[in-house]
Amino acid sequence: MAEASADALVAGLRRAGLRITEPRRAVCAVLAAAPDAHLTAAEIAARVDRPVDTSTVYRTLEALEGAGLVEHTHLGHGPGVYHVTPTPPHHHLVCEACGATFDVPGRDLQRAVREVTEPIGFVADVTHFAIVGRCRDCAAPIPTLPGDHGHEDR
Amino acid sequence: MAEASADALVAGLRRAGLRITEPRRAVCAVLAAAPDAHLTAAEIAARVDRPVDTSTVYRTLEALEGAGLVEHTHLGHGPGVYHVTPTPPHHHLVCEACGATFDVPGRDLQRAVREVTEPIGFVADVTHFAIVGRCRDCAAPIPTLPGDHGHEDR
DNA sequence: CTCTCTGCAAATGCTTTGCAAACTC
DNA sequence: GAGTTTGCAAAGCATTTGCAGAGAG
């Protein structure tokens, strides 16, 4: 088991003066079990052992986020994804074609972003939104198809 | 500046083999009238002179986007925003506190992003998602400086 | 025992879709 | 006239909210 144990998340909730319940424990367990994954609220609800209502999942995630234990991000047009707050800042890349996601260290990006945003006094949170594009497998092939604009989404 | 006139948008639709209708003309006019704004589909529907159904607005925007004349972006948790494709690639900054949006040239950012994404063969579209954070007024304990940059839309 | 949290159901906001009629080419 | 497009209405998702009862402290 990793450092970001379910217990740590539960402890964080307790520290925030919130009550510890079975549904909350279960959500924490799911998050802790996949510290590197990007899970939607629905996925979390599905992975939980005992049935937990979607609204409870959202409320729990909201509580965890408020305590700084969890972050949520938008990886595309779909639902938001949640994950335990990572120690090192990182950025998300999402392939708009196949939906694959990649984590990249935010160090270099953070520096570059700061160069652009600092002049106007903007403090950026690089981790919150993803950069979309196309991964290696989806980018190169199919240069031009006859009569096709190549704009398949979804 | 390349005036993104309504006629240019209409011409683009025609070039794409699509039909020119009053609703489409009207949507093009609204977009052309605010080339630097980020409009939601609902806002476009509201600004149009003759009543145009929301679904038609979406379908028209989809057509314009497919023709490369319009882009849409997610500036936060809310609805997506649309604007005419700008000549120079640029990026969006959104203040999570006051909602102000800023455009920054994407040149430097694009380069930095490429450094990070190229090793894994990822082709990024930097313009699609916004970077959230806090603008000078909402973030800085620093007193106000003269010569503010950035412009508010929305 | 008190007050928070849960589950259910219904509501909300954004976007998409089916279909017959209207319109463009 | 043929094939797109439109408007309308309704369906889909993701997310939020009201409320009575269950459970934590």
mmCIF file of C-alpha atoms (C1' of nucleotides) in Angstrom:
data_model
loop_
_atom_site.group_PDB
_atom_site.id
_atom_site.type_symbol
_atom_site.label_atom_id
_atom_site.label_comp_id
_atom_site.label_asym_id
_atom_site.label_seq_id
_atom_site.Cartn_x
_atom_site.Cartn_y
_atom_site.Cartn_z
ATOM 1 C CA MET A 1 0.000 0.000 0.000
ATOM 2 C CA ALA A 2 1.139 3.488 -0.703
ATOM 3 C CA GLU A 3 1.597 6.549 1.440
ATOM 4 C CA ALA A 4 -1.689 8.097 0.473
ATOM 5 C CA SER A 5 -3.517 5.506 2.510
ATOM 6 C CA ALA A 6 -7.203 5.579 3.062
ATOM 7 C CA ASP A 7 -6.434 6.175 6.715
ATOM 8 C CA ALA A 8 -4.603 9.363 5.869
ATOM 9 C CA LEU A 9 -7.610 10.646 3.998
ATOM 10 C CA VAL A 10 -9.941 9.661 6.809
ATOM 11 C CA ALA A 11 -7.646 11.329 9.297
ATOM 12 C CA GLY A 12 -7.752 14.448 7.186
ATOM 13 C CA LEU A 13 -11.517 14.477 7.291
ATOM 14 C CA ARG A 14 -11.472 14.053 11.036
ATOM 15 C CA ARG A 15 -8.966 16.868 11.366
ATOM 16 C CA ALA A 16 -11.367 19.038 9.411
ATOM 17 C CA GLY A 17 -14.015 18.379 12.031
ATOM 18 C CA LEU A 18 -16.094 16.149 9.795
ATOM 19 C CA ARG A 19 -17.682 12.899 10.786
ATOM 20 C CA ILE A 20 -16.349 9.556 9.733
ATOM 21 C CA THR A 21 -18.951 7.354 8.135
ATOM 22 C CA GLU A 22 -18.937 4.148 6.169
ATOM 23 C CA PRO A 23 -19.658 5.828 2.819
ATOM 24 C CA ARG A 24 -16.831 8.282 3.411
ATOM 25 C CA ARG A 25 -14.456 5.519 4.385
ATOM 26 C CA ALA A 26 -15.375 3.651 1.246
ATOM 27 C CA VAL A 27 -14.753 6.620 -1.020
ATOM 28 C CA CYS A 28 -11.424 7.246 0.666
ATOM 29 C CA ALA A 29 -10.489 3.615 0.151
ATOM 30 C CA VAL A 30 -11.222 3.802 -3.563
ATOM 31 C CA LEU A 31 -9.197 6.975 -3.956
ATOM 32 C CA ALA A 32 -6.314 5.602 -1.942
ATOM 33 C CA ALA A 33 -6.321 2.378 -3.901
ATOM 34 C CA ALA A 34 -5.704 4.250 -7.141
ATOM 35 C CA PRO A 35 -3.538 7.208 -6.194
ATOM 36 C CA ASP A 36 -2.419 7.775 -9.766
ATOM 37 C CA ALA A 37 -5.774 7.334 -11.449
ATOM 38 C CA HIS A 38 -8.223 9.946 -12.588
ATOM 39 C CA LEU A 39 -11.619 8.777 -11.505
ATOM 40 C CA THR A 40 -14.985 10.258 -12.258
ATOM 41 C CA ALA A 41 -17.583 10.443 -9.548
ATOM 42 C CA ALA A 42 -19.479 7.695 -11.309
ATOM 43 C CA GLU A 43 -16.435 5.458 -11.408
ATOM 44 C CA ILE A 44 -15.864 5.963 -7.733
ATOM 45 C CA ALA A 45 -19.462 5.136 -7.038
ATOM 46 C CA ALA A 46 -19.040 1.971 -9.074
ATOM 47 C CA ARG A 47 -15.837 0.851 -7.370
ATOM 48 C CA VAL A 48 -17.117 1.202 -3.877
ATOM 49 C CA ASP A 49 -17.922 -2.075 -2.177
ATOM 50 C CA ARG A 50 -21.117 -1.162 -0.440
ATOM 51 C CA PRO A 51 -23.556 0.854 -2.543
ATOM 52 C CA VAL A 52 -23.054 4.567 -2.092
ATOM 53 C CA ASP A 53 -25.323 7.089 -3.676
ATOM 54 C CA THR A 54 -23.846 9.344 -6.337
ATOM 55 C CA SER A 55 -24.848 12.431 -4.446
ATOM 56 C CA THR A 56 -23.006 11.140 -1.404
ATOM 57 C CA VAL A 57 -19.935 10.541 -3.528
ATOM 58 C CA TYR A 58 -20.067 14.118 -4.739
ATOM 59 C CA ARG A 59 -20.583 15.429 -1.242
ATOM 60 C CA THR A 60 -17.711 13.366 0.059
ATOM 61 C CA LEU A 61 -15.424 14.493 -2.722
ATOM 62 C CA GLU A 62 -16.430 18.039 -2.036
ATOM 63 C CA ALA A 63 -15.515 17.550 1.605
ATOM 64 C CA LEU A 64 -12.171 15.980 0.728
ATOM 65 C CA GLU A 65 -11.424 18.741 -1.719
ATOM 66 C CA GLY A 66 -12.277 21.344 0.864
ATOM 67 C CA ALA A 67 -9.787 19.691 3.194
ATOM 68 C CA GLY A 68 -7.147 19.856 0.485
ATOM 69 C CA LEU A 69 -6.866 16.082 0.264
ATOM 70 C CA VAL A 70 -8.316 15.653 -3.190
ATOM 71 C CA GLU A 71 -8.293 17.652 -6.396
ATOM 72 C CA HIS A 72 -10.571 17.553 -9.334
ATOM 73 C CA THR A 73 -9.727 18.300 -12.905
ATOM 74 C CA HIS A 74 -11.445 18.500 -16.258
ATOM 75 C CA LEU A 75 -9.848 16.195 -18.758
ATOM 76 C CA GLY A 76 -12.027 16.995 -21.711
ATOM 77 C CA HIS A 77 -15.656 17.565 -22.526
ATOM 78 C CA GLY A 78 -16.760 14.799 -20.246
ATOM 79 C CA PRO A 79 -17.193 14.595 -16.512
ATOM 80 C CA GLY A 80 -14.631 15.893 -14.063
ATOM 81 C CA VAL A 81 -12.106 13.499 -12.585
ATOM 82 C CA TYR A 82 -10.843 13.277 -9.045
ATOM 83 C CA HIS A 83 -7.603 12.103 -7.518
ATOM 84 C CA VAL A 84 -5.733 12.445 -4.280
ATOM 85 C CA THR A 85 -3.654 15.573 -4.094
ATOM 86 C CA PRO A 86 -0.262 14.683 -5.503
ATOM 87 C CA THR A 87 2.899 15.798 -3.804
ATOM 88 C CA PRO A 88 4.665 16.979 -6.932
ATOM 89 C CA PRO A 89 2.667 19.270 -9.185
ATOM 90 C CA HIS A 90 1.945 17.694 -12.498
ATOM 91 C CA HIS A 91 -0.028 18.351 -15.601
ATOM 92 C CA HIS A 92 -2.481 16.303 -17.596
ATOM 93 C CA LEU A 93 -2.460 15.537 -21.290
ATOM 94 C CA VAL A 94 -5.531 14.013 -22.840
ATOM 95 C CA CYS A 95 -5.827 12.524 -26.279
ATOM 96 C CA GLU A 96 -8.984 13.827 -27.858
ATOM 97 C CA ALA A 97 -9.123 10.834 -30.145
ATOM 98 C CA CYS A 98 -8.652 7.833 -27.895
ATOM 99 C CA GLY A 99 -9.099 9.424 -24.498
ATOM 100 C CA ALA A 100 -5.796 8.255 -23.093
ATOM 101 C CA THR A 101 -4.412 10.458 -20.361
ATOM 102 C CA PHE A 102 -0.812 11.177 -19.534
ATOM 103 C CA ASP A 103 0.764 12.784 -16.527
ATOM 104 C CA VAL A 104 3.758 14.971 -17.074
ATOM 105 C CA PRO A 105 5.827 16.693 -14.419
ATOM 106 C CA GLY A 106 4.619 20.242 -14.143
ATOM 107 C CA ARG A 107 8.021 21.667 -13.401
ATOM 108 C CA ASP A 108 9.005 22.862 -16.852
ATOM 109 C CA LEU A 109 5.506 23.753 -17.764
ATOM 110 C CA GLN A 110 5.052 25.667 -14.578
ATOM 111 C CA ARG A 111 8.125 27.711 -15.339
ATOM 112 C CA ALA A 112 7.000 28.463 -18.875
ATOM 113 C CA VAL A 113 3.536 29.368 -17.750
ATOM 114 C CA ARG A 114 4.929 31.676 -15.138
ATOM 115 C CA GLU A 115 6.956 33.498 -17.756
ATOM 116 C CA VAL A 116 3.774 34.297 -19.588
ATOM 117 C CA THR A 117 1.501 34.969 -16.670
ATOM 118 C CA GLU A 118 3.786 36.783 -14.290
ATOM 119 C CA PRO A 119 3.956 39.983 -16.337
ATOM 120 C CA ILE A 120 0.242 40.464 -15.853
ATOM 121 C CA GLY A 121 0.284 39.388 -12.254
ATOM 122 C CA PHE A 122 -1.595 36.185 -12.869
ATOM 123 C CA VAL A 123 -0.976 33.269 -10.552
ATOM 124 C CA ALA A 124 -1.726 30.111 -12.495
ATOM 125 C CA ASP A 125 -2.851 26.772 -11.197
ATOM 126 C CA VAL A 126 -1.455 24.592 -13.932
ATOM 127 C CA THR A 127 -2.883 21.395 -12.582
ATOM 128 C CA HIS A 128 -6.532 22.216 -12.859
ATOM 129 C CA PHE A 129 -7.154 21.849 -16.548
ATOM 130 C CA ALA A 130 -5.779 19.424 -19.035
ATOM 131 C CA ILE A 131 -4.127 20.068 -22.332
ATOM 132 C CA VAL A 132 -5.906 18.279 -25.106
ATOM 133 C CA GLY A 133 -4.322 17.019 -28.252
ATOM 134 C CA ARG A 134 -3.484 13.744 -29.868
ATOM 135 C CA CYS A 135 -1.235 11.035 -28.607
ATOM 136 C CA ARG A 136 1.372 9.396 -30.741
ATOM 137 C CA ASP A 137 -0.892 6.632 -31.911
ATOM 138 C CA CYS A 138 -3.726 8.905 -32.912
ATOM 139 C CA ALA A 139 -1.743 11.869 -34.240
ATOM 140 C CA ALA A 140 0.257 10.654 -37.198
ATOM 141 C CA PRO A 141 -1.871 8.218 -39.197
ATOM 142 C CA ILE A 142 -4.613 9.252 -41.585
ATOM 143 C CA PRO A 143 -3.198 12.427 -43.132
ATOM 144 C CA THR A 144 -6.134 13.137 -45.433
ATOM 145 C CA LEU A 145 -9.082 10.988 -46.222
ATOM 146 C CA PRO A 146 -11.155 11.537 -49.349
ATOM 147 C CA GLY A 147 -14.232 13.557 -48.511
ATOM 148 C CA ASP A 148 -13.479 13.363 -44.847
ATOM 149 C CA HIS A 149 -12.736 16.228 -42.542
ATOM 150 C CA GLY A 150 -11.527 13.881 -39.877
ATOM 151 C CA HIS A 151 -13.509 15.392 -37.073
ATOM 152 C CA GLU A 152 -14.794 12.399 -35.215
ATOM 153 C CA ASP A 153 -15.432 13.222 -31.640
ATOM 154 C CA ARG A 154 -16.938 11.347 -28.777
ATOM 155 C CA MET B 1 -6.166 42.962 -38.136
ATOM 156 C CA ALA B 2 -7.852 40.401 -40.228
ATOM 157 C CA GLU B 3 -11.447 41.396 -39.843
ATOM 158 C CA ALA B 4 -13.370 38.247 -39.180
ATOM 159 C CA SER B 5 -16.377 39.635 -40.919
ATOM 160 C CA ALA B 6 -19.620 37.776 -40.928
ATOM 161 C CA ASP B 7 -19.199 37.457 -44.658
ATOM 162 C CA ALA B 8 -15.916 35.657 -44.208
ATOM 163 C CA LEU B 9 -17.550 33.151 -41.914
ATOM 164 C CA VAL B 10 -20.444 32.678 -44.282
ATOM 165 C CA ALA B 11 -18.027 32.249 -47.156
ATOM 166 C CA GLY B 12 -16.213 29.630 -45.132
ATOM 167 C CA LEU B 13 -19.401 27.701 -44.643
ATOM 168 C CA ARG B 14 -20.125 27.866 -48.342
ATOM 169 C CA ARG B 15 -16.628 26.707 -49.136
ATOM 170 C CA ALA B 16 -17.237 23.727 -46.887
ATOM 171 C CA GLY B 17 -20.193 22.787 -49.033
ATOM 172 C CA LEU B 18 -22.755 23.809 -46.434
ATOM 173 C CA ARG B 19 -25.896 25.752 -47.095
ATOM 174 C CA ILE B 20 -26.338 29.367 -46.199
ATOM 175 C CA THR B 21 -29.418 30.037 -44.158
ATOM 176 C CA GLU B 22 -30.734 32.923 -42.125
ATOM 177 C CA PRO B 23 -30.016 31.306 -38.750
ATOM 178 C CA ARG B 24 -26.460 30.571 -39.817
ATOM 179 C CA ARG B 25 -25.998 34.100 -41.102
ATOM 180 C CA ALA B 26 -27.249 35.441 -37.813
ATOM 181 C CA VAL B 27 -24.888 33.310 -35.734
ATOM 182 C CA CYS B 28 -21.994 34.352 -37.941
ATOM 183 C CA ALA B 29 -22.952 37.992 -37.477
ATOM 184 C CA VAL B 30 -22.940 37.660 -33.703
ATOM 185 C CA LEU B 31 -19.559 35.966 -33.715
ATOM 186 C CA ALA B 32 -18.095 38.496 -36.112
ATOM 187 C CA ALA B 33 -19.437 41.368 -34.044
ATOM 188 C CA ALA B 34 -17.462 40.228 -31.005
ATOM 189 C CA PRO B 35 -14.272 38.716 -32.383
ATOM 190 C CA ASP B 36 -12.452 38.953 -29.082
ATOM 191 C CA ALA B 37 -15.247 37.745 -26.842
ATOM 192 C CA HIS B 38 -15.849 34.302 -25.463
ATOM 193 C CA LEU B 39 -19.529 33.600 -25.910
ATOM 194 C CA THR B 40 -21.548 30.686 -24.672
ATOM 195 C CA ALA B 41 -24.074 29.083 -26.956
ATOM 196 C CA ALA B 42 -26.810 30.616 -24.846
ATOM 197 C CA GLU B 43 -25.323 34.084 -25.165
ATOM 198 C CA ILE B 44 -25.129 33.707 -28.907
ATOM 199 C CA ALA B 45 -28.720 32.573 -28.995
ATOM 200 C CA ALA B 46 -29.668 35.638 -26.981
ATOM 201 C CA ARG B 47 -27.757 38.123 -29.127
ATOM 202 C CA VAL B 48 -29.178 36.977 -32.408
ATOM 203 C CA ASP B 49 -31.757 39.310 -33.877
ATOM 204 C CA ARG B 50 -34.263 36.844 -35.184
ATOM 205 C CA PRO B 51 -35.019 34.012 -32.798
ATOM 206 C CA VAL B 52 -32.794 31.002 -33.355
ATOM 207 C CA ASP B 53 -33.240 27.788 -31.479
ATOM 208 C CA THR B 54 -30.465 26.738 -29.130
ATOM 209 C CA SER B 55 -30.055 23.452 -30.907
ATOM 210 C CA THR B 56 -29.575 25.302 -34.176
ATOM 211 C CA VAL B 57 -26.947 27.476 -32.553
ATOM 212 C CA TYR B 58 -25.071 24.401 -31.434
ATOM 213 C CA ARG B 59 -25.374 22.802 -34.832
ATOM 214 C CA THR B 60 -24.171 25.950 -36.535
ATOM 215 C CA LEU B 61 -21.239 26.275 -34.176
ATOM 216 C CA GLU B 62 -20.400 22.659 -34.799
ATOM 217 C CA ALA B 63 -20.433 23.338 -38.518
ATOM 218 C CA LEU B 64 -18.258 26.422 -38.133
ATOM 219 C CA GLU B 65 -15.858 24.544 -35.935
ATOM 220 C CA GLY B 66 -15.657 21.716 -38.423
ATOM 221 C CA ALA B 67 -14.737 24.266 -41.063
ATOM 222 C CA GLY B 68 -12.011 25.615 -38.828
ATOM 223 C CA LEU B 69 -13.639 29.027 -38.541
ATOM 224 C CA VAL B 70 -14.571 28.865 -34.883
ATOM 225 C CA GLU B 71 -13.057 27.331 -31.791
ATOM 226 C CA HIS B 72 -14.597 26.434 -28.534
ATOM 227 C CA THR B 73 -12.953 26.380 -25.169
ATOM 228 C CA HIS B 74 -13.758 25.546 -21.589
ATOM 229 C CA LEU B 75 -13.086 28.453 -19.305
ATOM 230 C CA GLY B 76 -14.132 26.841 -16.082
ATOM 231 C CA HIS B 77 -16.802 24.555 -14.736
ATOM 232 C CA GLY B 78 -19.538 26.245 -16.678
ATOM 233 C CA PRO B 79 -20.596 26.042 -20.281
ATOM 234 C CA GLY B 80 -18.161 26.068 -23.154
ATOM 235 C CA VAL B 81 -17.435 29.332 -24.930
ATOM 236 C CA TYR B 82 -17.005 29.958 -28.627
ATOM 237 C CA HIS B 83 -15.091 32.508 -30.609
ATOM 238 C CA VAL B 84 -13.835 32.988 -34.137
ATOM 239 C CA THR B 85 -10.529 31.296 -34.781
ATOM 240 C CA PRO B 86 -7.842 33.843 -34.047
ATOM 241 C CA THR B 87 -4.969 34.252 -36.441
ATOM 242 C CA PRO B 88 -2.247 33.923 -33.830
ATOM 243 C CA PRO B 89 -2.569 31.002 -31.449
ATOM 244 C CA HIS B 90 -3.253 32.198 -27.970
ATOM 245 C CA HIS B 91 -4.072 30.845 -24.599
ATOM 246 C CA HIS B 92 -6.705 31.667 -22.033
ATOM 247 C CA LEU B 93 -6.230 32.537 -18.405
ATOM 248 C CA VAL B 94 -9.244 32.596 -16.151
ATOM 249 C CA CYS B 95 -9.369 34.018 -12.670
ATOM 250 C CA GLU B 96 -11.174 31.569 -10.482
ATOM 251 C CA ALA B 97 -12.062 34.328 -8.074
ATOM 252 C CA CYS B 98 -13.521 37.091 -10.219
ATOM 253 C CA GLY B 99 -14.013 35.259 -13.497
ATOM 254 C CA ALA B 100 -12.006 37.689 -15.577
ATOM 255 C CA THR B 101 -10.397 36.158 -18.622
ATOM 256 C CA PHE B 102 -7.143 37.112 -20.264
ATOM 257 C CA ASP B 103 -5.686 36.227 -23.601
ATOM 258 C CA VAL B 104 -1.985 35.643 -23.804
ATOM 259 C CA PRO B 105 0.033 34.865 -26.903
ATOM 260 C CA GLY B 106 0.531 31.146 -27.100
ATOM 261 C CA ARG B 107 3.939 31.308 -28.669
ATOM 262 C CA ASP B 108 6.109 30.781 -25.599
ATOM 263 C CA LEU B 109 3.642 28.485 -24.000
ATOM 264 C CA GLN B 110 3.378 26.429 -27.131
ATOM 265 C CA ARG B 111 7.115 25.997 -27.203
ATOM 266 C CA ALA B 112 7.304 24.994 -23.565
ATOM 267 C CA VAL B 113 4.446 22.596 -23.920
ATOM 268 C CA ARG B 114 6.063 21.017 -26.911
ATOM 269 C CA GLU B 115 9.218 20.401 -24.930
ATOM 270 C CA VAL B 116 7.220 18.377 -22.492
ATOM 271 C CA THR B 117 4.894 16.618 -24.873
ATOM 272 C CA GLU B 118 7.119 15.863 -27.796
ATOM 273 C CA PRO B 119 9.140 13.151 -26.033
ATOM 274 C CA ILE B 120 6.030 11.069 -25.717
ATOM 275 C CA GLY B 121 4.776 11.880 -29.197
ATOM 276 C CA PHE B 122 1.891 13.978 -27.986
ATOM 277 C CA VAL B 123 0.614 16.766 -30.198
ATOM 278 C CA ALA B 124 -0.954 19.358 -27.949
ATOM 279 C CA ASP B 125 -3.664 21.828 -28.753
ATOM 280 C CA VAL B 126 -2.816 24.514 -26.258
ATOM 281 C CA THR B 127 -5.751 26.690 -27.074
ATOM 282 C CA HIS B 128 -8.473 24.316 -26.091
ATOM 283 C CA PHE B 129 -8.459 24.581 -22.347
ATOM 284 C CA ALA B 130 -7.892 27.488 -20.074
ATOM 285 C CA ILE B 131 -5.439 27.796 -17.256
ATOM 286 C CA VAL B 132 -7.158 28.763 -14.064
ATOM 287 C CA GLY B 133 -5.622 30.756 -11.302
ATOM 288 C CA ARG B 134 -5.951 34.180 -9.787
ATOM 289 C CA CYS B 135 -5.488 37.508 -11.435
ATOM 290 C CA ARG B 136 -3.449 40.255 -9.904
ATOM 291 C CA ASP B 137 -6.363 41.900 -8.191
ATOM 292 C CA CYS B 138 -7.600 38.720 -6.576
ATOM 293 C CA ALA B 139 -4.289 37.113 -5.733
ATOM 294 C CA ALA B 140 -1.778 39.771 -4.963
ATOM 295 C CA PRO B 141 -1.297 41.365 -1.617
ATOM 296 C CA ILE B 142 0.707 43.806 -3.701
ATOM 297 C CA PRO B 143 -0.914 47.233 -4.126
ATOM 298 C CA THR B 144 -2.383 48.091 -7.486
ATOM 299 C CA LEU B 145 0.092 48.921 -10.198
ATOM 300 C CA PRO B 146 -0.583 51.265 -13.094
ATOM 301 C CA GLY B 147 -0.905 49.958 -16.618
ATOM 302 C CA ASP B 148 -3.099 46.935 -16.115
ATOM 303 C CA HIS B 149 -3.043 44.392 -18.856
ATOM 304 C CA GLY B 150 -5.637 41.955 -19.956
ATOM 305 C CA HIS B 151 -9.238 42.488 -20.767
ATOM 306 C CA GLU B 152 -12.381 41.180 -19.243
ATOM 307 C CA ASP B 153 -14.943 39.423 -21.333
ATOM 308 C CA ARG B 154 -17.857 37.385 -20.387
ATOM 309 C "C1'" DC C 1 -29.235 13.445 22.684
ATOM 310 C "C1'" DT C 2 -27.889 16.627 19.104
ATOM 311 C "C1'" DC C 3 -26.418 17.584 14.893
ATOM 312 C "C1'" DT C 4 -24.266 15.782 10.767
ATOM 313 C "C1'" DC C 5 -24.637 12.655 6.939
ATOM 314 C "C1'" DT C 6 -27.119 9.470 3.827
ATOM 315 C "C1'" DG C 7 -30.219 7.872 0.335
ATOM 316 C "C1'" DC C 8 -33.823 8.818 -2.533
ATOM 317 C "C1'" DA C 9 -35.960 11.445 -5.829
ATOM 318 C "C1'" DA C 10 -36.574 15.282 -8.249
ATOM 319 C "C1'" DA C 11 -34.499 19.467 -10.166
ATOM 320 C "C1'" DT C 12 -31.058 21.908 -12.764
ATOM 321 C "C1'" DG C 13 -27.982 23.308 -16.491
ATOM 322 C "C1'" DC C 14 -25.709 22.215 -20.742
ATOM 323 C "C1'" DT C 15 -25.826 19.767 -24.926
ATOM 324 C "C1'" DT C 16 -27.625 16.377 -28.196
ATOM 325 C "C1'" DT C 17 -31.109 14.047 -30.989
ATOM 326 C "C1'" DG C 18 -35.544 12.455 -33.584
ATOM 327 C "C1'" DC C 19 -38.678 14.071 -36.728
ATOM 328 C "C1'" DA C 20 -41.779 16.566 -39.840
ATOM 329 C "C1'" DA C 21 -41.893 20.798 -42.090
ATOM 330 C "C1'" DA C 22 -39.292 24.670 -44.355
ATOM 331 C "C1'" DC C 23 -35.868 26.107 -47.205
ATOM 332 C "C1'" DT C 24 -31.455 26.187 -50.122
ATOM 333 C "C1'" DC C 25 -29.284 24.997 -54.219
ATOM 334 C "C1'" DG D 1 -37.151 18.380 -56.900
ATOM 335 C "C1'" DA D 2 -33.605 16.519 -53.850
ATOM 336 C "C1'" DG D 3 -31.243 16.823 -49.942
ATOM 337 C "C1'" DT D 4 -30.081 20.062 -45.987
ATOM 338 C "C1'" DT D 5 -31.561 22.599 -42.092
ATOM 339 C "C1'" DT D 6 -34.693 24.235 -38.818
ATOM 340 C "C1'" DG D 7 -37.626 24.355 -34.735
ATOM 341 C "C1'" DC D 8 -39.680 21.915 -31.295
ATOM 342 C "C1'" DA D 9 -39.769 18.764 -27.822
ATOM 343 C "C1'" DA D 10 -37.804 15.374 -25.387
ATOM 344 C "C1'" DA D 11 -33.889 12.733 -24.052
ATOM 345 C "C1'" DG D 12 -29.129 12.486 -22.017
ATOM 346 C "C1'" DC D 13 -25.435 13.384 -18.824
ATOM 347 C "C1'" DA D 14 -23.207 15.395 -14.898
ATOM 348 C "C1'" DT D 15 -24.072 17.569 -10.827
ATOM 349 C "C1'" DT D 16 -26.899 19.674 -7.137
ATOM 350 C "C1'" DT D 17 -30.517 20.021 -3.733
ATOM 351 C "C1'" DG D 18 -34.631 19.174 -0.400
ATOM 352 C "C1'" DC D 19 -35.978 16.275 3.017
ATOM 353 C "C1'" DA D 20 -36.931 12.647 6.367
ATOM 354 C "C1'" DG D 21 -34.683 9.207 8.597
ATOM 355 C "C1'" DA D 22 -30.167 6.860 10.089
ATOM 356 C "C1'" DG D 23 -25.966 7.275 12.318
ATOM 357 C "C1'" DA D 24 -21.674 9.614 14.566
ATOM 358 C "C1'" DG D 25 -19.826 11.885 18.464
#
